[in-house]
Coordinates of N, CA and C in Angstrom, one line a residue:
Y1 N 65.3 92.1 116.3 CA 65.4 90.7 116.0 C 66.1 90.4 114.7
G2 N 66.1 91.3 113.8 CA 66.6 91.0 112.4 C 68.1 90.5 112.4
G3 N 68.3 89.5 111.7 CA 69.6 88.9 111.6 C 70.3 89.4 110.3
S4 N 71.3 90.1 110.3 CA 72.0 90.6 109.1 C 73.4 91.1 109.5
I5 N 74.3 91.0 108.5 CA 75.6 91.5 108.7 C 75.7 92.9 108.2
S6 N 76.2 93.8 109.0 CA 76.2 95.2 108.7 C 77.5 95.6 107.9
Y7 N 77.3 95.3 106.6 CA 78.5 95.6 105.7 C 78.9 97.0 105.6
Y8 N 77.9 97.9 105.6 CA 78.1 99.3 105.6 C 79.0 99.8 106.8
R9 N 78.6 99.3 108.0 CA 79.4 99.7 109.2 C 80.8 99.0 109.1
L10 N 80.8 97.8 108.6 CA 82.2 97.2 108.4 C 83.1 98.1 107.5
G11 N 82.5 98.6 106.5 CA 83.3 99.4 105.6 C 83.7 100.7 106.2
E12 N 82.9 101.3 107.1 CA 83.2 102.5 107.8 C 84.4 102.2 108.7
A13 N 84.4 101.1 109.4 CA 85.5 100.8 110.3 C 86.8 100.5 109.6
V14 N 86.7 99.7 108.5 CA 87.9 99.4 107.8 C 88.5 100.7 107.1
R15 N 87.7 101.5 106.6 CA 88.1 102.8 106.0 C 88.8 103.7 107.0
S16 N 88.4 103.5 108.3 CA 88.9 104.3 109.4 C 90.2 103.7 110.0
G17 N 90.6 102.5 109.4 CA 91.9 101.9 109.9 C 91.8 100.8 110.8
Y18 N 90.6 100.3 111.1 CA 90.4 99.2 112.0 C 90.2 97.8 111.3
A19 N 90.6 96.8 112.0 CA 90.2 95.4 111.6 C 88.8 95.3 112.2
A20 N 87.8 94.8 111.5 CA 86.4 94.9 111.9 C 85.7 93.6 111.7
S21 N 84.7 93.3 112.5 CA 83.8 92.1 112.4 C 82.4 92.5 112.6
S22 N 81.5 91.6 112.1 CA 80.1 91.8 112.3 C 79.4 90.4 112.3
T23 N 78.3 90.3 112.8 CA 77.6 89.0 112.8 C 76.1 89.1 112.7
D24 N 75.5 88.1 112.1 CA 74.0 88.1 112.0 C 73.4 87.4 113.2
T25 N 74.2 87.1 114.2 CA 73.8 86.4 115.5 C 73.2 85.0 115.2
G26 N 73.5 84.4 114.1 CA 73.1 83.0 113.9 C 71.8 82.8 113.1
H27 N 71.2 83.9 112.7 CA 70.0 83.7 111.9 C 69.8 84.9 111.0
R28 N 68.9 84.8 110.0 CA 68.6 85.9 109.1 C 67.1 86.2 109.2
G29 N 66.8 87.4 109.1 CA 65.4 87.8 109.1 C 65.1 89.3 109.2
A30 N 63.9 89.7 109.0 CA 63.5 91.1 109.0 C 63.7 91.7 110.4
P31 N 63.8 93.0 110.6 CA 64.0 93.6 111.9 C 63.0 93.2 113.0
R32 N 61.7 93.0 112.6 CA 60.7 92.7 113.6 C 60.3 91.3 113.5
E33 N 61.0 90.5 112.8 CA 60.6 89.0 112.7 C 61.2 88.2 113.8
S34 N 60.4 87.5 114.6 CA 60.9 86.7 115.7 C 60.6 85.2 115.6
A35 N 60.0 84.8 114.5 CA 59.6 83.4 114.3 C 60.7 82.5 114.5
W36 N 61.9 82.9 114.1 CA 63.1 82.0 114.2 C 63.4 81.6 115.6
A37 N 63.0 82.4 116.6 CA 63.3 82.1 118.0 C 62.4 81.2 118.7
K38 N 61.2 81.0 118.1 CA 60.2 80.2 118.8 C 60.6 78.7 118.8
G39 N 60.7 78.2 120.0 CA 61.1 76.8 120.2 C 62.6 76.5 119.9
H40 N 63.4 77.5 119.8 CA 64.8 77.3 119.5 C 65.7 78.0 120.6
A41 N 65.8 77.3 121.7 CA 66.6 77.9 122.8 C 68.0 78.3 122.4
E42 N 68.6 77.5 121.6 CA 70.0 77.7 121.2 C 70.1 79.0 120.4
K43 N 69.2 79.2 119.5 CA 69.2 80.4 118.6 C 68.9 81.6 119.5
Q44 N 68.1 81.5 120.5 CA 67.8 82.6 121.4 C 69.1 82.9 122.1
R45 N 69.8 81.9 122.6 CA 71.1 82.1 123.3 C 72.1 82.8 122.4
D46 N 72.2 82.4 121.2 CA 73.1 83.0 120.2 C 72.7 84.5 120.1
F47 N 71.5 84.8 120.0 CA 71.0 86.2 119.8 C 71.3 87.0 121.0
V48 N 71.1 86.4 122.2 CA 71.2 87.2 123.4 C 72.6 87.6 123.7
H49 N 73.5 86.6 123.6 CA 74.9 86.9 124.0 C 76.0 86.1 123.3
R50 N 75.7 84.8 123.0 CA 76.8 83.9 122.6 C 77.4 84.3 121.2
A51 N 76.6 84.7 120.3 CA 77.1 85.0 118.9 C 78.1 86.1 118.9
I52 N 77.9 87.2 119.7 CA 78.8 88.3 119.8 C 80.1 87.9 120.4
H53 N 80.0 87.0 121.4 CA 81.2 86.5 122.1 C 82.1 85.7 121.1
Q54 N 81.4 84.7 120.4 CA 82.1 83.9 119.5 C 82.7 84.7 118.3
T55 N 82.0 85.7 117.9 CA 82.5 86.5 116.8 C 83.8 87.2 117.3
A56 N 83.8 87.7 118.5 CA 85.0 88.4 119.1 C 86.2 87.4 119.1
L57 N 85.9 86.2 119.5 CA 87.0 85.2 119.6 C 87.5 84.9 118.2
A58 N 86.6 84.7 117.2 CA 87.0 84.3 115.9 C 87.7 85.5 115.2
A59 N 87.3 86.7 115.4 CA 87.9 87.8 114.8 C 89.3 88.0 115.3
K60 N 89.5 87.8 116.6 CA 90.9 87.9 117.1 C 91.8 86.8 116.6
A61 N 91.2 85.6 116.5 CA 92.0 84.5 116.0 C 92.4 84.7 114.5
L62 N 91.5 85.2 113.7 CA 91.8 85.5 112.3 C 92.8 86.6 112.2
Q63 N 92.7 87.6 113.0 CA 93.7 88.7 112.9 C 95.1 88.1 113.3
S64 N 95.2 87.3 114.3 CA 96.4 86.7 114.7 C 97.0 85.9 113.6
A65 N 96.2 85.1 113.0 CA 96.7 84.2 111.9 C 97.2 85.0 110.7
L66 N 96.5 86.1 110.4 CA 96.8 86.9 109.2 C 98.0 87.8 109.4
Y67 N 98.1 88.4 110.6 CA 99.1 89.4 110.9 C 100.2 89.0 111.8
G68 N 100.0 87.8 112.4 CA 101.1 87.3 113.3 C 100.9 87.7 114.7
S69 N 99.9 88.5 115.0 CA 99.6 88.9 116.4 C 98.2 89.4 116.5
G70 N 97.6 89.3 117.7 CA 96.2 89.7 117.9 C 96.2 91.2 118.1
P71 N 95.0 91.8 118.3 CA 94.9 93.2 118.5 C 95.4 93.6 119.8
Q72 N 96.0 94.8 119.9 CA 96.5 95.4 121.1 C 95.3 95.8 122.0
F73 N 94.4 96.4 121.3 CA 93.1 96.9 122.0 C 91.9 96.5 121.1
S74 N 90.8 96.2 121.8 CA 89.6 95.7 121.1 C 88.5 96.6 121.5
Y75 N 87.6 97.0 120.5 CA 86.5 97.9 120.8 C 85.2 97.3 120.2
F76 N 84.1 97.6 120.9 CA 82.8 97.3 120.4 C 82.0 98.6 120.2
Q77 N 81.3 98.7 119.1 CA 80.5 99.9 118.9 C 79.3 99.5 118.1
A78 N 78.1 99.7 118.7 CA 76.8 99.4 118.0 C 75.7 100.1 118.7
C79 N 74.5 100.1 118.1 CA 73.3 100.8 118.7 C 72.1 99.9 118.6
S80 N 71.1 100.2 119.4 CA 69.8 99.5 119.5 C 70.1 98.1 120.1
N81 N 69.7 97.1 119.3 CA 70.0 95.8 119.8 C 71.5 95.6 120.0
G82 N 72.3 96.2 119.1 CA 73.7 96.2 119.2 C 74.2 96.9 120.5
G83 N 73.5 97.9 120.9 CA 73.8 98.5 122.2 C 73.6 97.5 123.4
R84 N 72.5 96.8 123.3 CA 72.2 95.8 124.3 C 73.3 94.7 124.3
Q85 N 73.7 94.3 123.1 CA 74.8 93.3 123.0 C 76.1 93.8 123.6
G86 N 76.3 95.1 123.4 CA 77.5 95.6 124.1 C 77.5 95.5 125.6
L87 N 76.4 95.8 126.2 CA 76.2 95.6 127.6 C 76.4 94.2 128.0
M88 N 75.8 93.3 127.2 CA 75.9 91.9 127.6 C 77.3 91.4 127.5
E89 N 78.1 91.9 126.5 CA 79.5 91.6 126.4 C 80.2 92.1 127.7
A90 N 80.0 93.3 128.2 CA 80.6 93.8 129.4 C 80.3 93.0 130.6
E91 N 79.0 92.5 130.6 CA 78.6 91.7 131.8 C 79.1 90.3 131.8
R92 N 78.9 89.6 130.6 CA 79.2 88.2 130.6 C 80.6 87.8 130.1
Y93 N 81.1 88.6 129.2 CA 82.5 88.3 128.7 C 83.4 89.6 128.8
P94 N 83.7 89.9 130.0 CA 84.4 91.2 130.2 C 85.8 91.3 129.6
S95 N 86.4 90.2 129.2 CA 87.7 90.2 128.6 C 87.7 90.3 127.1
D96 N 86.5 90.3 126.5 CA 86.4 90.4 125.0 C 86.8 91.8 124.5
Y97 N 86.4 92.8 125.1 CA 86.7 94.2 124.6 C 87.2 95.1 125.7
D98 N 88.1 96.0 125.3 CA 88.7 96.9 126.3 C 87.8 98.2 126.4
G99 N 87.1 98.5 125.3 CA 86.2 99.7 125.3 C 85.0 99.3 124.6
I100 N 83.8 99.7 125.2 CA 82.5 99.4 124.6 C 81.7 100.7 124.5
M101 N 81.2 101.0 123.3 CA 80.3 102.2 123.1 C 79.0 101.6 122.7
A102 N 78.0 101.7 123.6 CA 76.7 101.1 123.4 C 75.6 102.2 123.2
G103 N 75.0 102.3 122.1 CA 74.0 103.3 121.8 C 72.6 102.7 122.0
A104 N 71.8 103.5 122.7 CA 70.3 103.3 122.9 C 70.1 101.8 123.1
P105 N 70.6 101.2 124.1 CA 70.5 99.7 124.3 C 69.0 99.3 124.4
A106 N 68.6 98.3 123.6 CA 67.2 97.8 123.6 C 67.2 96.8 124.7
M107 N 66.6 97.2 125.8 CA 66.7 96.4 127.1 C 65.7 95.2 127.1
T108 N 64.6 95.2 126.4 CA 63.6 94.2 126.5 C 63.2 93.6 125.1
F109 N 63.0 92.3 125.1 CA 62.5 91.6 123.9 C 61.5 90.6 124.4
G110 N 61.0 89.7 123.5 CA 60.0 88.8 123.8 C 60.5 87.6 124.6
F111 N 61.8 87.5 124.8 CA 62.3 86.4 125.6 C 63.5 87.0 126.4
R112 N 64.2 86.2 127.2 CA 65.1 86.7 128.2 C 66.4 87.2 127.5
T113 N 66.3 88.6 127.3 CA 67.5 89.2 126.7 C 68.0 90.4 127.6
F114 N 67.4 90.5 128.8 CA 67.7 91.7 129.6 C 69.1 91.7 130.1
V115 N 69.5 92.9 130.5 CA 70.8 93.1 131.1 C 70.6 93.3 132.6
A116 N 71.7 93.0 133.4 CA 71.5 93.0 134.8 C 72.3 94.1 135.6
G117 N 73.2 94.8 134.9 CA 74.0 95.8 135.5 C 75.2 95.2 136.3
E118 N 75.6 94.0 136.0 CA 76.7 93.4 136.7 C 78.0 93.7 136.0
L119 N 78.6 94.8 136.3 CA 79.8 95.2 135.6 C 81.1 95.1 136.5
G120 N 81.1 94.4 137.6 CA 82.2 94.4 138.5 C 83.5 93.8 137.8
A121 N 83.3 92.7 137.0 CA 84.4 92.1 136.4 C 85.0 93.0 135.3
F122 N 84.1 93.6 134.5 CA 84.6 94.6 133.5 C 85.3 95.7 134.1
Q123 N 84.8 96.2 135.2 CA 85.5 97.3 135.9 C 86.9 96.8 136.4
G124 N 86.9 95.6 136.9 CA 88.1 95.0 137.5 C 89.3 94.9 136.5
R125 N 88.9 94.6 135.2 CA 90.0 94.5 134.2 C 90.2 95.9 133.5
K126 N 89.7 96.9 134.1 CA 89.9 98.3 133.6 C 89.3 98.6 132.3
G127 N 88.2 97.9 132.0 CA 87.4 98.2 130.8 C 86.7 99.5 130.9
K128 N 86.4 100.1 129.7 CA 85.7 101.4 129.7 C 84.5 101.3 128.9
L129 N 83.4 101.9 129.4 CA 82.1 101.8 128.8 C 81.5 103.2 128.6
I130 N 81.0 103.5 127.4 CA 80.2 104.7 127.2 C 78.9 104.3 126.6
V131 N 77.8 104.7 127.2 CA 76.4 104.5 126.7 C 75.9 105.9 126.3
Y132 N 75.3 105.9 125.1 CA 74.6 107.2 124.7 C 73.1 106.8 124.3
H133 N 72.3 107.8 124.5 CA 70.8 107.6 124.3 C 70.2 108.9 123.9
G134 N 69.3 108.9 122.9 CA 68.6 110.1 122.4 C 67.6 110.5 123.4
G135 N 67.5 111.8 123.7 CA 66.5 112.4 124.6 C 65.1 112.2 124.1
N136 N 64.9 112.0 122.8 CA 63.6 111.8 122.2 C 63.4 110.3 122.0
D137 N 64.2 109.4 122.6 CA 64.1 108.0 122.4 C 63.9 107.2 123.7
A138 N 63.1 107.8 124.6 CA 62.8 107.2 125.9 C 64.1 106.6 126.6
P139 N 64.9 107.5 127.0 CA 66.2 107.1 127.6 C 66.1 106.6 129.0
G140 N 64.9 106.4 129.6 CA 64.8 106.0 131.0 C 65.5 104.8 131.3
N141 N 65.4 103.7 130.4 CA 66.1 102.5 130.8 C 67.6 102.6 130.9
S142 N 68.2 103.4 130.0 CA 69.6 103.6 130.1 C 70.0 104.4 131.4
I143 N 69.2 105.4 131.7 CA 69.4 106.1 133.0 C 69.3 105.1 134.2
A144 N 68.3 104.3 134.2 CA 68.1 103.3 135.3 C 69.2 102.4 135.3
Y145 N 69.7 101.9 134.2 CA 70.9 101.0 134.2 C 72.1 101.7 134.8
Y146 N 72.4 102.9 134.4 CA 73.5 103.6 135.0 C 73.3 103.7 136.5
K147 N 72.2 104.1 137.0 CA 71.9 104.2 138.4 C 72.1 102.9 139.1
T148 N 71.7 101.8 138.5 CA 71.9 100.5 139.1 C 73.3 100.2 139.3
V149 N 74.1 100.4 138.3 CA 75.6 100.2 138.4 C 76.2 101.1 139.5
A150 N 75.8 102.3 139.5 CA 76.4 103.3 140.5 C 76.0 102.9 141.9
R151 N 74.8 102.4 142.0 CA 74.3 101.9 143.4 C 75.1 100.7 143.8
R152 N 75.4 99.8 142.9 CA 76.2 98.6 143.3 C 77.6 98.8 143.5
L153 N 78.2 99.6 142.7 CA 79.7 99.8 142.7 C 80.1 101.1 143.4
G154 N 79.2 102.0 143.6 CA 79.5 103.3 144.1 C 79.6 104.3 143.0
A155 N 79.1 105.5 143.3 CA 79.1 106.5 142.2 C 80.5 106.9 141.8
Q156 N 81.4 107.1 142.7 CA 82.8 107.5 142.3 C 83.5 106.4 141.5
A157 N 83.3 105.2 142.0 CA 84.0 104.1 141.3 C 83.4 103.9 139.9
T158 N 82.1 104.1 139.7 CA 81.4 104.0 138.4 C 81.9 105.0 137.4
E159 N 82.1 106.2 137.9 CA 82.6 107.3 137.0 C 83.9 107.1 136.4
L160 N 84.7 106.2 137.1 CA 86.1 105.9 136.6 C 86.1 105.0 135.4
F161 N 84.9 104.3 135.1 CA 85.0 103.4 133.9 C 83.7 103.5 133.1
F162 N 82.6 104.2 133.5 CA 81.4 104.1 132.8 C 80.8 105.6 132.7
Q163 N 80.5 106.0 131.5 CA 79.8 107.3 131.3 C 78.6 107.1 130.5
L164 N 77.5 107.9 130.8 CA 76.3 107.9 130.1 C 76.1 109.3 129.5
Y165 N 75.7 109.4 128.2 CA 75.4 110.6 127.6 C 73.9 110.6 127.1
V166 N 73.1 111.5 127.6 CA 71.7 111.7 127.0 C 71.7 112.9 126.1
V167 N 71.4 112.6 124.9 CA 71.5 113.7 123.8 C 70.2 114.3 123.6
P168 N 70.0 115.6 124.0 CA 68.7 116.3 123.8 C 68.3 116.3 122.4
G169 N 67.0 116.0 122.1 CA 66.4 116.1 120.8 C 66.8 115.0 119.8
M170 N 67.7 114.1 120.2 CA 68.1 113.0 119.3 C 67.1 111.8 119.4
G171 N 66.9 111.2 118.2 CA 66.0 110.1 118.1 C 66.8 108.8 118.3
H172 N 66.3 107.7 117.7 CA 66.9 106.4 118.0 C 68.2 106.3 117.2
C173 N 69.3 106.2 118.0 CA 70.7 106.1 117.5 C 71.2 107.3 116.7
G174 N 70.4 108.2 116.4 CA 70.7 109.4 115.7 C 69.5 110.2 115.3
S175 N 69.6 111.0 114.3 CA 68.4 111.7 113.7 C 67.9 112.8 114.6
G176 N 67.0 113.6 114.1 CA 66.4 114.7 114.9 C 66.9 116.0 114.4
D177 N 66.2 117.1 114.8 CA 66.5 118.4 114.4 C 67.6 119.0 115.3
E178 N 67.9 118.5 116.4 CA 69.0 119.0 117.3 C 70.3 118.3 116.9
P179 N 71.4 118.9 117.4 CA 72.7 118.3 117.1 C 72.8 116.8 117.6
N180 N 73.1 115.9 116.7 CA 73.0 114.5 117.1 C 74.2 113.6 116.6
D181 N 75.1 114.3 116.0 CA 76.3 113.5 115.5 C 77.4 113.6 116.6
I182 N 77.6 112.5 117.2 CA 78.6 112.4 118.4 C 79.7 111.4 118.2
G183 N 79.9 111.0 116.9 CA 80.9 110.0 116.6 C 80.4 108.6 116.6
Q184 N 79.1 108.4 116.5 CA 78.6 107.1 116.5 C 78.7 106.4 115.1
W185 N 79.1 107.3 114.1 CA 79.4 106.7 112.8 C 80.9 107.0 112.6
L186 N 81.7 105.9 112.3 CA 83.1 106.0 112.1 C 83.5 106.7 110.8
R187 N 84.4 107.7 111.0 CA 84.9 108.4 109.8 C 86.4 108.6 110.0
P188 N 87.1 108.7 108.9 CA 88.6 109.0 109.1 C 88.8 110.4 109.7
G189 N 89.7 110.5 110.6 CA 90.1 111.8 111.0 C 89.3 112.5 112.1
P190 N 88.5 111.9 112.9 CA 87.8 112.6 113.9 C 88.7 112.8 115.1
D191 N 88.2 113.7 116.1 CA 89.0 113.9 117.3 C 88.1 113.6 118.5
P192 N 88.8 113.5 119.7 CA 88.0 113.1 120.9 C 87.0 114.2 121.3
Q193 N 87.2 115.4 120.9 CA 86.3 116.5 121.2 C 84.9 116.4 120.5
H194 N 84.9 115.7 119.3 CA 83.7 115.6 118.5 C 83.3 114.2 118.3
S195 N 84.0 113.2 118.8 CA 83.6 111.8 118.6 C 83.8 111.0 119.9
L196 N 82.6 110.5 120.4 CA 82.7 109.7 121.6 C 83.5 108.5 121.4
F197 N 83.5 107.9 120.2 CA 84.3 106.7 120.0 C 85.8 107.0 120.1
K198 N 86.2 108.1 119.6 CA 87.6 108.5 119.7 C 88.0 108.9 121.2
A199 N 87.0 109.5 121.8 CA 87.2 109.8 123.3 C 87.3 108.5 124.1
L200 N 86.5 107.5 123.7 CA 86.6 106.2 124.4 C 88.0 105.5 124.1
E201 N 88.4 105.6 122.9 CA 89.7 105.1 122.5 C 90.8 105.7 123.3
R202 N 90.8 107.0 123.5 CA 91.8 107.7 124.3 C 91.7 107.4 125.7
W203 N 90.5 107.2 126.2 CA 90.3 106.8 127.6 C 90.9 105.4 127.9
V204 N 90.7 104.5 127.0 CA 91.3 103.1 127.1 C 92.8 103.2 127.0
E205 N 93.3 103.8 126.0 CA 94.7 103.7 125.7 C 95.6 104.7 126.4
K206 N 95.1 105.8 126.8 CA 95.9 106.9 127.5 C 95.4 107.2 128.9
G207 N 94.3 106.7 129.3 CA 93.8 106.9 130.6 C 93.2 108.3 130.8
V208 N 92.8 108.9 129.7 CA 92.2 110.3 129.8 C 90.7 110.2 129.7
A209 N 90.0 110.4 130.8 CA 88.5 110.2 130.8 C 87.9 111.4 130.0
P210 N 86.9 111.1 129.2 CA 86.2 112.2 128.5 C 85.5 113.2 129.5
E211 N 85.7 114.5 129.2 CA 85.0 115.5 130.0 C 83.7 115.9 129.3
G212 N 83.5 115.5 128.1 CA 82.3 115.8 127.3 C 82.5 115.6 125.9
V213 N 81.6 116.0 125.0 CA 81.7 115.9 123.6 C 80.9 116.9 122.9
T214 N 81.3 117.4 121.8 CA 80.5 118.4 121.0 C 79.6 117.6 120.1
A215 N 78.3 117.7 120.3 CA 77.3 117.2 119.3 C 77.1 118.2 118.2
T216 N 77.0 117.6 117.0 CA 77.0 118.5 115.8 C 75.8 118.1 115.0
R217 N 75.1 119.2 114.5 CA 74.1 119.0 113.4 C 74.6 119.6 112.1
F218 N 74.9 118.8 111.1 CA 75.4 119.3 109.9 C 74.2 119.8 109.0
I219 N 74.6 120.7 108.1 CA 73.6 121.3 107.2 C 72.8 120.2 106.5
V220 N 73.5 119.2 106.0 CA 72.9 118.0 105.4 C 73.2 116.9 106.5
D221 N 72.2 116.3 107.0 CA 72.3 115.4 108.2 C 73.3 114.3 107.8
G222 N 74.3 114.1 108.6 CA 75.3 113.0 108.5 C 76.4 113.3 107.5
D223 N 76.4 114.5 106.9 CA 77.5 114.9 105.9 C 78.3 116.0 106.4
P224 N 79.5 115.7 107.0 CA 80.4 116.8 107.5 C 80.8 117.8 106.4
A225 N 80.9 117.3 105.2 CA 81.3 118.2 104.1 C 80.3 119.3 103.8
S226 N 79.1 119.2 104.3 CA 78.0 120.2 104.0 C 78.1 121.4 104.9
G227 N 78.9 121.3 106.0 CA 79.1 122.4 106.9 C 78.3 122.2 108.2
V228 N 78.6 123.0 109.2 CA 78.0 122.8 110.5 C 76.8 123.8 110.6
A229 N 75.6 123.3 111.0 CA 74.5 124.1 111.3 C 74.4 124.5 112.7
R230 N 74.5 123.6 113.6 CA 74.5 123.9 115.1 C 75.3 122.9 115.9
T231 N 75.7 123.3 117.0 CA 76.4 122.4 117.9 C 75.9 122.6 119.3
R232 N 76.2 121.6 120.2 CA 75.9 121.7 121.6 C 76.9 120.8 122.3
Q233 N 77.3 121.3 123.5 CA 78.3 120.6 124.3 C 77.5 119.6 125.2
L234 N 77.9 118.3 125.2 CA 77.3 117.3 126.1 C 78.3 116.9 127.2
Y235 N 77.7 116.5 128.3 CA 78.5 116.1 129.4 C 78.0 114.8 130.0
P236 N 78.9 114.1 130.7 CA 78.5 112.8 131.2 C 77.3 113.0 132.2
Y237 N 76.4 112.1 132.2 CA 75.2 112.1 133.1 C 75.8 112.1 134.6
P238 N 75.2 112.9 135.5 CA 73.9 113.6 135.4 C 74.0 115.1 135.0
R239 N 75.2 115.6 134.6 CA 75.3 117.0 134.2 C 74.5 117.3 132.9
P240 N 73.7 118.3 132.9 CA 72.9 118.6 131.7 C 73.7 119.1 130.6
A241 N 73.2 119.0 129.4 CA 73.9 119.6 128.2 C 73.8 121.1 128.2
S242 N 74.8 121.7 127.4 CA 74.8 123.1 127.3 C 73.7 123.6 126.3
P243 N 73.4 124.9 126.3 CA 72.5 125.4 125.3 C 73.1 125.3 123.9
L244 N 72.3 125.4 122.9 CA 72.7 125.3 121.5 C 73.6 126.5 121.1
T245 N 74.6 126.3 120.3 CA 75.4 127.3 119.8 C 75.4 127.4 118.3
K246 N 75.8 128.5 117.7 CA 75.8 128.8 116.3 C 74.4 128.9 115.7

């Protein structure tokens, strides 16, 4: 529920060479505070889907005004409620983003925020979607969402634009003793073999679908400079992950 602008993630994106945007979805508050929503249908609507859409439109307009042209490709990357927002973007505003990376989507809240699995329009405009979810973070809803889409659009058609990765031992959006760094944090210089975000980018721009990604556990969690402790190869659902290496 918390309304805040993620300045740290903005900095990561800009440092990695992207024009970036973030939104507090129209309110400010602590992560578990929902008093702002009571009796305010418009604020709820902003939180559920409208604020992300309006932010996408405003960001593209600002870029066009500043640089003389809008983005050639647009990407969405977020986790938890941000993951849910990514799915809502794909469902309700399929032309906002070419590629969406949605982590651990929070499917349920105290009011109507659920997603429906209606991705036909996003598929039709050749959008690409990657969802990831930690194996220790109750991934059942993400698996059910993938199955819903596959049932509606067909398994083979779904695989052409939507991949799900369940990361063994990973907690909410990251963390855990198992390899859990899969490119969900933007850094300069990653490659598609170690970053799902870069794999998504290549899928969108070059038409090369990811065959998997190497999950990494660094000696100091989140610090590549500390060296690699363990790795594991992940594959798109339903193929299971490989055993640990190193």
